[in-house]
mmCIF file with all atom_site columns, C-alpha atoms in Angstrom:
data_model
loop_
_atom_site.group_PDB
_atom_site.id
_atom_site.type_symbol
_atom_site.label_atom_id
_atom_site.label_alt_id
_atom_site.label_comp_id
_atom_site.label_asym_id
_atom_site.label_entity_id
_atom_site.label_seq_id
_atom_site.pdbx_PDB_ins_code
_atom_site.Cartn_x
_atom_site.Cartn_y
_atom_site.Cartn_z
_atom_site.occupancy
_atom_site.B_iso_or_equiv
_atom_site.pdbx_formal_charge
_atom_site.auth_seq_id
_atom_site.auth_comp_id
_atom_site.auth_asym_id
_atom_site.auth_atom_id
_atom_site.pdbx_PDB_model_num
ATOM 1   C CA . MET A 1 1   ? -11.762 17.262  58.159  1.00 44.00 ? 1   MET A CA 1
ATOM 2   C CA . LYS A 1 2   ? -14.314 14.619  58.964  1.00 44.00 ? 2   LYS A CA 1
ATOM 3   C CA . ILE A 1 3   ? -11.110 11.900  58.651  1.00 45.00 ? 3   ILE A CA 1
ATOM 4   C CA . ILE A 1 4   ? -8.677  14.355  61.171  1.00 44.00 ? 4   ILE A CA 1
ATOM 5   C CA . ASN A 1 5   ? -11.189 14.449  64.111  1.00 48.00 ? 5   ASN A CA 1
ATOM 6   C CA . PHE A 1 6   ? -11.996 10.905  63.412  1.00 43.00 ? 6   PHE A CA 1
ATOM 7   C CA . ILE A 1 7   ? -7.840  10.285  64.101  1.00 45.00 ? 7   ILE A CA 1
ATOM 8   C CA . SER A 1 8   ? -7.487  12.482  66.599  1.00 48.00 ? 8   SER A CA 1
ATOM 9   C CA . VAL A 1 9   ? -9.962  10.496  69.275  1.00 45.00 ? 9   VAL A CA 1
ATOM 10  C CA . TYR A 1 10  ? -9.190  7.025   68.178  1.00 45.00 ? 10  TYR A CA 1
ATOM 11  C CA . PRO A 1 11  ? -5.375  6.121   68.204  1.00 53.00 ? 11  PRO A CA 1
ATOM 12  C CA . THR A 1 12  ? -3.859  4.213   65.920  1.00 56.00 ? 12  THR A CA 1
ATOM 13  C CA . ILE A 1 13  ? -4.517  0.785   67.381  1.00 57.00 ? 13  ILE A CA 1
ATOM 14  C CA . GLU A 1 14  ? -8.137  1.653   68.037  1.00 58.00 ? 14  GLU A CA 1
ATOM 15  C CA . LEU A 1 15  ? -8.630  2.882   64.307  1.00 52.00 ? 15  LEU A CA 1
ATOM 16  C CA . THR A 1 16  ? -6.075  -0.154  62.875  1.00 59.00 ? 16  THR A CA 1
ATOM 17  C CA . LYS A 1 17  ? -8.889  -2.122  65.124  1.00 62.00 ? 17  LYS A CA 1
ATOM 18  C CA . GLU A 1 18  ? -11.943 -0.481  63.200  1.00 64.00 ? 18  GLU A CA 1
ATOM 19  C CA . ILE A 1 19  ? -10.614 -1.269  59.361  1.00 60.00 ? 19  ILE A CA 1
ATOM 20  C CA . ILE A 1 20  ? -10.080 -4.510  60.179  1.00 63.00 ? 20  ILE A CA 1
ATOM 21  C CA . GLU A 1 21  ? -13.529 -5.195  61.619  1.00 68.00 ? 21  GLU A CA 1
ATOM 22  C CA . PHE A 1 22  ? -15.068 -2.911  58.699  1.00 61.00 ? 22  PHE A CA 1
ATOM 23  C CA . LEU A 1 23  ? -13.038 -5.406  56.036  1.00 56.00 ? 23  LEU A CA 1
ATOM 24  C CA . ASN A 1 24  ? -14.143 -9.108  57.817  1.00 67.00 ? 24  ASN A CA 1
ATOM 25  C CA . LYS A 1 25  ? -17.693 -7.468  57.964  1.00 66.00 ? 25  LYS A CA 1
ATOM 26  C CA . ASN A 1 26  ? -17.571 -6.441  54.186  1.00 65.00 ? 26  ASN A CA 1
ATOM 27  C CA . SER A 1 27  ? -15.846 -8.739  52.755  1.00 65.00 ? 27  SER A CA 1
ATOM 28  C CA . ASP A 1 28  ? -18.249 -10.093 50.518  1.00 63.00 ? 28  ASP A CA 1
ATOM 29  C CA . ALA A 1 29  ? -19.374 -6.578  49.433  1.00 60.00 ? 29  ALA A CA 1
ATOM 30  C CA . ILE A 1 30  ? -15.670 -5.671  48.730  1.00 59.00 ? 30  ILE A CA 1
ATOM 31  C CA . THR A 1 31  ? -14.805 -8.649  46.677  1.00 65.00 ? 31  THR A CA 1
ATOM 32  C CA . ALA A 1 32  ? -18.157 -9.006  44.921  1.00 58.00 ? 32  ALA A CA 1
ATOM 33  C CA . THR A 1 33  ? -17.047 -5.326  44.254  1.00 61.00 ? 33  THR A CA 1
ATOM 34  C CA . SER A 1 34  ? -13.854 -5.636  43.645  1.00 59.00 ? 34  SER A CA 1
ATOM 35  C CA . ALA A 1 35  ? -14.368 -8.471  41.099  1.00 55.00 ? 35  ALA A CA 1
ATOM 36  C CA . ILE A 1 36  ? -16.410 -6.387  39.017  1.00 64.00 ? 36  ILE A CA 1
ATOM 37  C CA . ILE A 1 37  ? -14.083 -3.149  38.829  1.00 62.00 ? 37  ILE A CA 1
ATOM 38  C CA . ILE A 1 38  ? -11.411 -5.638  37.369  1.00 59.00 ? 38  ILE A CA 1
ATOM 39  C CA . THR A 1 39  ? -14.073 -7.078  35.126  1.00 58.00 ? 39  THR A CA 1
ATOM 40  C CA . PHE A 1 40  ? -14.825 -3.418  33.166  1.00 51.00 ? 40  PHE A CA 1
ATOM 41  C CA . LEU A 1 41  ? -10.902 -2.870  33.504  1.00 48.00 ? 41  LEU A CA 1
ATOM 42  C CA . ALA A 1 42  ? -10.007 -6.086  31.301  1.00 49.00 ? 42  ALA A CA 1
ATOM 43  C CA . ILE A 1 43  ? -13.012 -5.452  29.135  1.00 55.00 ? 43  ILE A CA 1
ATOM 44  C CA . LYS A 1 44  ? -12.028 -1.888  28.487  1.00 50.00 ? 44  LYS A CA 1
ATOM 45  C CA . GLY A 1 45  ? -8.498  -2.653  28.591  1.00 50.00 ? 45  GLY A CA 1
ATOM 46  C CA . VAL A 1 46  ? -9.320  -5.681  25.784  1.00 46.00 ? 46  VAL A CA 1
ATOM 47  C CA . LYS A 1 47  ? -11.616 -3.311  23.817  1.00 48.00 ? 47  LYS A CA 1
ATOM 48  C CA . GLU A 1 48  ? -8.519  -0.338  23.686  1.00 49.00 ? 48  GLU A CA 1
ATOM 49  C CA . TRP A 1 49  ? -5.895  -3.407  22.568  1.00 40.00 ? 49  TRP A CA 1
ATOM 50  C CA . GLN A 1 50  ? -8.634  -4.534  19.737  1.00 44.00 ? 50  GLN A CA 1
ATOM 51  C CA . LEU A 1 51  ? -8.901  -0.991  18.799  1.00 45.00 ? 51  LEU A CA 1
ATOM 52  C CA . GLN A 1 52  ? -5.284  -0.381  18.698  1.00 48.00 ? 52  GLN A CA 1
ATOM 53  C CA . THR A 1 53  ? -4.754  -3.488  16.893  1.00 47.00 ? 53  THR A CA 1
ATOM 54  C CA . LYS A 1 54  ? -6.992  -2.688  14.568  1.00 48.00 ? 54  LYS A CA 1
ATOM 55  C CA . GLY A 1 55  ? -6.050  0.717   14.030  1.00 52.00 ? 55  GLY A CA 1
ATOM 56  C CA . LYS A 1 56  ? -2.449  -1.109  13.095  1.00 62.00 ? 56  LYS A CA 1
ATOM 57  C CA . THR A 1 57  ? -3.555  -3.709  11.121  1.00 87.00 ? 57  THR A CA 1
ATOM 58  C CA . ASN A 1 58  ? -4.983  -0.348  8.702   1.00 90.00 ? 58  ASN A CA 1
ATOM 59  C CA . TYR A 1 59  ? -2.302  1.405   8.647   1.00 93.00 ? 59  TYR A CA 1
ATOM 60  C CA . GLU A 1 60  ? -0.400  -1.686  7.639   1.00 94.00 ? 60  GLU A CA 1
ATOM 61  C CA . ILE A 1 61  ? -2.339  -2.657  4.742   1.00 94.00 ? 61  ILE A CA 1
ATOM 62  C CA . ALA A 1 62  ? -3.018  0.991   3.429   1.00 95.00 ? 62  ALA A CA 1
ATOM 63  C CA . ARG A 1 63  ? 0.964   1.149   3.497   1.00 95.00 ? 63  ARG A CA 1
ATOM 64  C CA . ARG A 1 64  ? 1.635   -1.675  1.426   1.00 95.00 ? 64  ARG A CA 1
ATOM 65  C CA . TYR A 1 65  ? -1.649  -1.082  -0.682  1.00 96.00 ? 65  TYR A CA 1
ATOM 66  C CA . LEU A 1 66  ? 0.247   2.232   -1.555  1.00 96.00 ? 66  LEU A CA 1
ATOM 67  C CA . LYS A 1 67  ? 3.988   1.463   -1.965  1.00 97.00 ? 67  LYS A CA 1
ATOM 68  C CA . ALA A 1 68  ? 2.592   -1.102  -4.659  1.00 97.00 ? 68  ALA A CA 1
ATOM 69  C CA . ILE A 1 69  ? 0.570   1.545   -6.401  1.00 97.00 ? 69  ILE A CA 1
ATOM 70  C CA . LEU A 1 70  ? 3.989   3.661   -6.599  1.00 97.00 ? 70  LEU A CA 1
ATOM 71  C CA . LYS A 1 71  ? 6.366   0.748   -7.574  1.00 97.00 ? 71  LYS A CA 1
ATOM 72  C CA . LEU A 1 72  ? 3.732   0.119   -10.225 1.00 97.00 ? 72  LEU A CA 1
ATOM 73  C CA . ARG A 1 73  ? 4.034   3.882   -11.291 1.00 97.00 ? 73  ARG A CA 1
ATOM 74  C CA . ASP A 1 74  ? 7.310   3.473   -11.330 1.00 97.00 ? 74  ASP A CA 1
ATOM 75  C CA . GLU A 1 75  ? 7.737   0.890   -13.389 1.00 97.00 ? 75  GLU A CA 1
ATOM 76  C CA . ILE A 1 76  ? 5.088   2.247   -15.764 1.00 97.00 ? 76  ILE A CA 1
ATOM 77  C CA . LYS A 1 77  ? 7.740   5.215   -15.851 1.00 96.00 ? 77  LYS A CA 1
ATOM 78  C CA . TYR A 1 78  ? 10.382  3.249   -16.594 1.00 96.00 ? 78  TYR A CA 1
ATOM 79  C CA . VAL A 1 79  ? 9.230   1.702   -19.090 1.00 97.00 ? 79  VAL A CA 1
ATOM 80  C CA . ARG A 1 80  ? 8.160   4.224   -21.453 1.00 96.00 ? 80  ARG A CA 1
ATOM 81  C CA . ASN A 1 81  ? 11.628  5.815   -21.041 1.00 95.00 ? 81  ASN A CA 1
ATOM 82  C CA . PRO A 1 82  ? 12.310  6.418   -24.805 1.00 93.00 ? 82  PRO A CA 1
ATOM 83  C CA . LEU A 1 83  ? 16.367  6.618   -23.975 1.00 93.00 ? 83  LEU A CA 1
ATOM 84  C CA . ILE A 1 84  ? 17.293  3.167   -24.858 1.00 92.00 ? 84  ILE A CA 1
ATOM 85  C CA . THR A 1 85  ? 21.363  3.163   -23.835 1.00 91.00 ? 85  THR A CA 1
ATOM 86  C CA . PHE A 1 86  ? 24.115  0.738   -25.649 1.00 89.00 ? 86  PHE A CA 1
ATOM 87  C CA . SER A 1 87  ? 24.320  -0.910  -22.784 1.00 91.00 ? 87  SER A CA 1
ATOM 88  C CA . GLU A 1 88  ? 21.107  -1.718  -22.221 1.00 92.00 ? 88  GLU A CA 1
ATOM 89  C CA . MET A 1 89  ? 20.108  -3.303  -25.508 1.00 90.00 ? 89  MET A CA 1
ATOM 90  C CA . GLU A 1 90  ? 23.133  -5.239  -24.830 1.00 88.00 ? 90  GLU A CA 1
ATOM 91  C CA . THR A 1 91  ? 22.157  -6.629  -21.965 1.00 91.00 ? 91  THR A CA 1
ATOM 92  C CA . ALA A 1 92  ? 18.463  -7.581  -22.817 1.00 91.00 ? 92  ALA A CA 1
ATOM 93  C CA . LEU A 1 93  ? 19.695  -8.680  -26.214 1.00 89.00 ? 93  LEU A CA 1
ATOM 94  C CA . LYS A 1 94  ? 21.721  -11.149 -24.269 1.00 88.00 ? 94  LYS A CA 1
ATOM 95  C CA . GLU A 1 95  ? 18.484  -12.045 -22.055 1.00 89.00 ? 95  GLU A CA 1
ATOM 96  C CA . SER A 1 96  ? 16.773  -12.812 -24.421 1.00 85.00 ? 96  SER A CA 1
ATOM 97  C CA . GLY A 1 97  ? 19.224  -15.139 -26.594 1.00 84.00 ? 97  GLY A CA 1
ATOM 98  C CA . PHE A 1 98  ? 20.407  -12.700 -29.217 1.00 79.00 ? 98  PHE A CA 1
ATOM 99  C CA . GLU A 1 99  ? 24.370  -11.909 -30.052 1.00 72.00 ? 99  GLU A CA 1
ATOM 100 C CA . SER A 1 100 ? 25.035  -8.119  -29.217 1.00 63.00 ? 100 SER A CA 1
ATOM 101 C CA . GLU A 1 101 ? 25.433  -7.253  -32.584 1.00 67.00 ? 101 GLU A CA 1
ATOM 102 C CA . THR A 1 102 ? 21.799  -7.663  -32.610 1.00 64.00 ? 102 THR A CA 1
ATOM 103 C CA . TYR A 1 103 ? 20.837  -4.420  -31.771 1.00 63.00 ? 103 TYR A CA 1
ATOM 104 C CA . LYS A 1 104 ? 21.787  -3.238  -35.383 1.00 73.00 ? 104 LYS A CA 1
ATOM 105 C CA . ASP A 1 105 ? 18.130  -4.993  -36.101 1.00 80.00 ? 105 ASP A CA 1
ATOM 106 C CA . ASN A 1 106 ? 16.043  -2.969  -34.708 1.00 83.00 ? 106 ASN A CA 1
ATOM 107 C CA . MET A 1 107 ? 12.803  -4.610  -33.976 1.00 86.00 ? 107 MET A CA 1
ATOM 108 C CA . LYS A 1 108 ? 14.723  -7.470  -32.057 1.00 86.00 ? 108 LYS A CA 1
ATOM 109 C CA . THR A 1 109 ? 16.281  -4.065  -30.339 1.00 89.00 ? 109 THR A CA 1
ATOM 110 C CA . ASN A 1 110 ? 12.942  -3.219  -28.813 1.00 91.00 ? 110 ASN A CA 1
ATOM 111 C CA . VAL A 1 111 ? 11.661  -6.943  -28.494 1.00 91.00 ? 111 VAL A CA 1
ATOM 112 C CA . ALA A 1 112 ? 14.292  -7.452  -26.091 1.00 93.00 ? 112 ALA A CA 1
ATOM 113 C CA . VAL A 1 113 ? 14.413  -4.323  -24.319 1.00 94.00 ? 113 VAL A CA 1
ATOM 114 C CA . TYR A 1 114 ? 11.323  -3.905  -24.073 1.00 95.00 ? 114 TYR A CA 1
ATOM 115 C CA . SER A 1 115 ? 10.692  -7.441  -22.741 1.00 94.00 ? 115 SER A CA 1
ATOM 116 C CA . ARG A 1 116 ? 12.905  -6.918  -20.392 1.00 95.00 ? 116 ARG A CA 1
ATOM 117 C CA . ARG A 1 117 ? 11.371  -3.480  -19.235 1.00 96.00 ? 117 ARG A CA 1
ATOM 118 C CA . TRP A 1 118 ? 7.886   -4.933  -19.147 1.00 96.00 ? 118 TRP A CA 1
ATOM 119 C CA . LYS A 1 119 ? 9.219   -7.886  -16.628 1.00 96.00 ? 119 LYS A CA 1
ATOM 120 C CA . SER A 1 120 ? 9.963   -5.501  -13.776 1.00 96.00 ? 120 SER A CA 1
ATOM 121 C CA . VAL A 1 121 ? 6.160   -3.872  -14.336 1.00 97.00 ? 121 VAL A CA 1
ATOM 122 C CA . ARG A 1 122 ? 4.620   -7.826  -14.587 1.00 96.00 ? 122 ARG A CA 1
ATOM 123 C CA . LYS A 1 123 ? 6.120   -8.093  -11.565 1.00 97.00 ? 123 LYS A CA 1
ATOM 124 C CA . ALA A 1 124 ? 4.793   -4.654  -9.750  1.00 97.00 ? 124 ALA A CA 1
ATOM 125 C CA . TRP A 1 125 ? 1.275   -5.500  -11.269 1.00 96.00 ? 125 TRP A CA 1
ATOM 126 C CA . THR A 1 126 ? 1.525   -9.470  -9.723  1.00 96.00 ? 126 THR A CA 1
ATOM 127 C CA . ASN A 1 127 ? 2.433   -7.618  -6.356  1.00 96.00 ? 127 ASN A CA 1
ATOM 128 C CA . LEU A 1 128 ? -0.120  -4.990  -6.676  1.00 96.00 ? 128 LEU A CA 1
ATOM 129 C CA . GLU A 1 129 ? -2.778  -7.796  -6.950  1.00 95.00 ? 129 GLU A CA 1
ATOM 130 C CA . ALA A 1 130 ? -1.455  -10.083 -4.043  1.00 94.00 ? 130 ALA A CA 1
ATOM 131 C CA . GLU A 1 131 ? -1.981  -7.051  -1.957  1.00 95.00 ? 131 GLU A CA 1
ATOM 132 C CA . LEU A 1 132 ? -5.788  -6.213  -3.328  1.00 96.00 ? 132 LEU A CA 1
ATOM 133 C CA . LEU A 1 133 ? -7.147  -9.322  -2.372  1.00 94.00 ? 133 LEU A CA 1
ATOM 134 C CA . GLU A 1 134 ? -5.755  -8.298  1.384   1.00 93.00 ? 134 GLU A CA 1
ATOM 135 C CA . VAL A 1 135 ? -7.399  -5.235  1.006   1.00 94.00 ? 135 VAL A CA 1
ATOM 136 C CA . GLU A 1 136 ? -10.954 -7.032  -0.716  1.00 95.00 ? 136 GLU A CA 1
ATOM 137 C CA . VAL A 1 137 ? -10.927 -8.877  2.573   1.00 94.00 ? 137 VAL A CA 1
ATOM 138 C CA . SER A 1 138 ? -10.097 -6.102  5.117   1.00 92.00 ? 138 SER A CA 1
ATOM 139 C CA . TRP A 1 139 ? -12.055 -3.176  3.230   1.00 94.00 ? 139 TRP A CA 1
ATOM 140 C CA . GLY A 1 140 ? -14.374 -4.412  0.667   1.00 94.00 ? 140 GLY A CA 1
ATOM 141 C CA . ILE A 1 141 ? -14.643 -4.598  -2.853  1.00 95.00 ? 141 ILE A CA 1
ATOM 142 C CA . GLU A 1 142 ? -14.829 -0.814  -2.993  1.00 93.00 ? 142 GLU A CA 1
ATOM 143 C CA . ALA A 1 143 ? -11.582 -0.686  -1.786  1.00 94.00 ? 143 ALA A CA 1
ATOM 144 C CA . VAL A 1 144 ? -10.316 -2.293  -4.689  1.00 95.00 ? 144 VAL A CA 1
ATOM 145 C CA . LYS A 1 145 ? -12.254 -0.582  -7.459  1.00 95.00 ? 145 LYS A CA 1
ATOM 146 C CA . VAL A 1 146 ? -10.488 2.430   -6.887  1.00 96.00 ? 146 VAL A CA 1
ATOM 147 C CA . SER A 1 147 ? -7.744  1.187   -8.438  1.00 96.00 ? 147 SER A CA 1
ATOM 148 C CA . THR A 1 148 ? -9.292  0.387   -11.142 1.00 96.00 ? 148 THR A CA 1
ATOM 149 C CA . PRO A 1 149 ? -8.568  2.824   -13.460 1.00 96.00 ? 149 PRO A CA 1
ATOM 150 C CA . LEU A 1 150 ? -4.755  3.002   -12.758 1.00 96.00 ? 150 LEU A CA 1
ATOM 151 C CA . ILE A 1 151 ? -4.961  -1.113  -13.535 1.00 96.00 ? 151 ILE A CA 1
ATOM 152 C CA . ASP A 1 152 ? -6.943  -0.599  -16.715 1.00 96.00 ? 152 ASP A CA 1
ATOM 153 C CA . SER A 1 153 ? -4.188  1.941   -17.818 1.00 96.00 ? 153 SER A CA 1
ATOM 154 C CA . THR A 1 154 ? -1.645  -0.649  -17.177 1.00 96.00 ? 154 THR A CA 1
ATOM 155 C CA . LYS A 1 155 ? -3.065  -3.347  -19.487 1.00 95.00 ? 155 LYS A CA 1
ATOM 156 C CA . LYS A 1 156 ? -4.070  -0.522  -22.231 1.00 94.00 ? 156 LYS A CA 1
ATOM 157 C CA . LEU A 1 157 ? -0.103  0.379   -21.784 1.00 96.00 ? 157 LEU A CA 1
ATOM 158 C CA . TYR A 1 158 ? 0.663   -3.877  -22.377 1.00 95.00 ? 158 TYR A CA 1
ATOM 159 C CA . TRP A 1 159 ? -1.994  -3.651  -25.422 1.00 93.00 ? 159 TRP A CA 1
ATOM 160 C CA . ALA A 1 160 ? 0.250   -0.788  -26.955 1.00 93.00 ? 160 ALA A CA 1
ATOM 161 C CA . LEU A 1 161 ? 3.410   -2.217  -26.724 1.00 93.00 ? 161 LEU A CA 1
ATOM 162 C CA . GLN A 1 162 ? 2.266   -5.273  -28.206 1.00 92.00 ? 162 GLN A CA 1
ATOM 163 C CA . SER A 1 163 ? 1.075   -3.582  -31.502 1.00 90.00 ? 163 SER A CA 1
ATOM 164 C CA . PHE A 1 164 ? 4.501   -1.855  -31.498 1.00 89.00 ? 164 PHE A CA 1
ATOM 165 C CA . LEU A 1 165 ? 6.597   -4.830  -31.633 1.00 89.00 ? 165 LEU A CA 1
ATOM 166 C CA . ASN A 1 166 ? 4.217   -6.792  -33.811 1.00 87.00 ? 166 ASN A CA 1
ATOM 167 C CA . ASN A 1 167 ? 4.672   -4.187  -36.164 1.00 80.00 ? 167 ASN A CA 1
ATOM 168 C CA . ASN A 1 168 ? 0.512   -4.121  -35.733 1.00 74.00 ? 168 ASN A CA 1
ATOM 169 C CA . HIS A 1 169 ? 0.587   -0.626  -35.393 1.00 67.00 ? 169 HIS A CA 1
ATOM 170 C CA . LYS A 1 170 ? 1.302   0.737   -38.983 1.00 64.00 ? 170 LYS A CA 1
ATOM 171 C CA . ASN A 1 171 ? -2.310  2.573   -38.928 1.00 63.00 ? 171 ASN A CA 1
ATOM 172 C CA . ASP A 1 172 ? -2.186  4.167   -35.255 1.00 74.00 ? 172 ASP A CA 1
ATOM 173 C CA . ILE A 1 173 ? 1.341   4.775   -35.001 1.00 69.00 ? 173 ILE A CA 1
ATOM 174 C CA . GLU A 1 174 ? 0.763   8.506   -33.453 1.00 73.00 ? 174 GLU A CA 1
ATOM 175 C CA . SER A 1 175 ? -1.686  7.428   -30.652 1.00 85.00 ? 175 SER A CA 1
ATOM 176 C CA . ILE A 1 176 ? 0.372   4.477   -30.664 1.00 89.00 ? 176 ILE A CA 1
ATOM 177 C CA . GLU A 1 177 ? 3.705   6.282   -29.629 1.00 88.00 ? 177 GLU A CA 1
ATOM 178 C CA . ASP A 1 178 ? 1.566   8.421   -26.898 1.00 91.00 ? 178 ASP A CA 1
ATOM 179 C CA . LEU A 1 179 ? 1.684   5.668   -24.432 1.00 93.00 ? 179 LEU A CA 1
ATOM 180 C CA . ILE A 1 180 ? 4.244   3.685   -25.537 1.00 94.00 ? 180 ILE A CA 1
ATOM 181 C CA . TYR A 1 181 ? 7.017   6.996   -25.715 1.00 94.00 ? 181 TYR A CA 1
ATOM 182 C CA . ASP A 1 182 ? 6.770   9.483   -22.582 1.00 95.00 ? 182 ASP A CA 1
ATOM 183 C CA . LYS A 1 183 ? 6.849   12.703  -23.740 1.00 92.00 ? 183 LYS A CA 1
ATOM 184 C CA . GLY A 1 184 ? 6.860   14.691  -20.718 1.00 92.00 ? 184 GLY A CA 1
ATOM 185 C CA . ASN A 1 185 ? 9.161   15.540  -17.875 1.00 89.00 ? 185 ASN A CA 1
ATOM 186 C CA . SER A 1 186 ? 8.758   16.212  -14.550 1.00 83.00 ? 186 SER A CA 1
ATOM 187 C CA . GLU A 1 187 ? 7.150   19.390  -14.595 1.00 90.00 ? 187 GLU A CA 1
ATOM 188 C CA . THR A 1 188 ? 4.561   18.527  -17.136 1.00 94.00 ? 188 THR A CA 1
ATOM 189 C CA . PRO A 1 189 ? 3.540   15.050  -17.762 1.00 94.00 ? 189 PRO A CA 1
ATOM 190 C CA . ASP A 1 190 ? 2.114   13.760  -21.323 1.00 95.00 ? 190 ASP A CA 1
ATOM 191 C CA . VAL A 1 191 ? -1.427  12.648  -21.334 1.00 94.00 ? 191 VAL A CA 1
ATOM 192 C CA . PHE A 1 192 ? -0.659  9.233   -20.366 1.00 95.00 ? 192 PHE A CA 1
ATOM 193 C CA . PHE A 1 193 ? 0.877   9.438   -17.133 1.00 96.00 ? 193 PHE A CA 1
ATOM 194 C CA . SER A 1 194 ? -0.489  12.709  -16.216 1.00 96.00 ? 194 SER A CA 1
ATOM 195 C CA . ASP A 1 195 ? -3.718  9.898   -16.270 1.00 96.00 ? 195 ASP A CA 1
ATOM 196 C CA . ILE A 1 196 ? -1.851  7.712   -14.073 1.00 96.00 ? 196 ILE A CA 1
ATOM 197 C CA . LEU A 1 197 ? -1.010  10.393  -11.489 1.00 96.00 ? 197 LEU A CA 1
ATOM 198 C CA . ASN A 1 198 ? -4.971  11.183  -10.950 1.00 96.00 ? 198 ASN A CA 1
ATOM 199 C CA . ASN A 1 199 ? -5.315  8.128   -10.749 1.00 96.00 ? 199 ASN A CA 1
ATOM 200 C CA . ILE A 1 200 ? -3.460  7.598   -7.692  1.00 97.00 ? 200 ILE A CA 1
ATOM 201 C CA . GLY A 1 201 ? -4.532  10.608  -6.526  1.00 97.00 ? 201 GLY A CA 1
ATOM 202 C CA . LYS A 1 202 ? -7.455  9.532   -6.323  1.00 96.00 ? 202 LYS A CA 1
ATOM 203 C CA . ILE A 1 203 ? -6.116  6.035   -4.581  1.00 96.00 ? 203 ILE A CA 1
ATOM 204 C CA . LYS A 1 204 ? -4.271  8.227   -1.974  1.00 96.00 ? 204 LYS A CA 1
ATOM 205 C CA . GLU A 1 205 ? -7.146  10.372  -0.748  1.00 95.00 ? 205 GLU A CA 1
ATOM 206 C CA . PHE A 1 206 ? -8.960  6.727   -0.624  1.00 95.00 ? 206 PHE A CA 1
ATOM 207 C CA . LEU A 1 207 ? -6.146  5.440   1.863   1.00 94.00 ? 207 LEU A CA 1
ATOM 208 C CA . LYS A 1 208 ? -5.531  9.240   3.379   1.00 93.00 ? 208 LYS A CA 1
ATOM 209 C CA . PRO A 1 209 ? -8.022  7.670   6.840   1.00 92.00 ? 209 PRO A CA 1
ATOM 210 C CA . HIS A 1 210 ? -6.008  4.855   7.372   1.00 90.00 ? 210 HIS A CA 1
ATOM 211 C CA . LEU A 1 211 ? -2.439  6.722   6.988   1.00 88.00 ? 211 LEU A CA 1
ATOM 212 C CA . LEU A 1 212 ? -3.374  8.978   9.727   1.00 79.00 ? 212 LEU A CA 1
#
């Protein structure tokens, strides 16, 4: 209301002169205030940008971490598949330098097939280790330790396969086969794969805050 009265008293030209005169007299104060405001907004903008960038970076790291974990899970499931098709035998034997007729030799066939399957596990495992370096740099060693049980299970499977392929399992055949053969299904996984899934569940829980 005061502004309306002020305008009604002074003509537009006079009001403009008053504003110009005020700005001239207080230009230094206005400039300083503007500088403070601009600086404050700039700092606030930088901080918000840093928070957004950090959040995006953490999200990407968590996403790659989880993707590497799930890839390893899938390859472990694949290598434990007890079904070996003739096509897989033939391909594995050829890649190992054997004749296709060698499939009649169970030992050579197993070595060829499981060696080929394990290449995929090793690739997934290597990729996970690369991601864990970034995870440790960004979040510390505790973020790496949460994956240790899964990696230990992978190592356990590797040594079980080695024992099986080298025929060093005669006295422990049941426990070896429990590791290398998947005896469960999608609804009821076996003991070994249940451990794998439980370990992955803990990793997912750890990553949840970074994936929101």
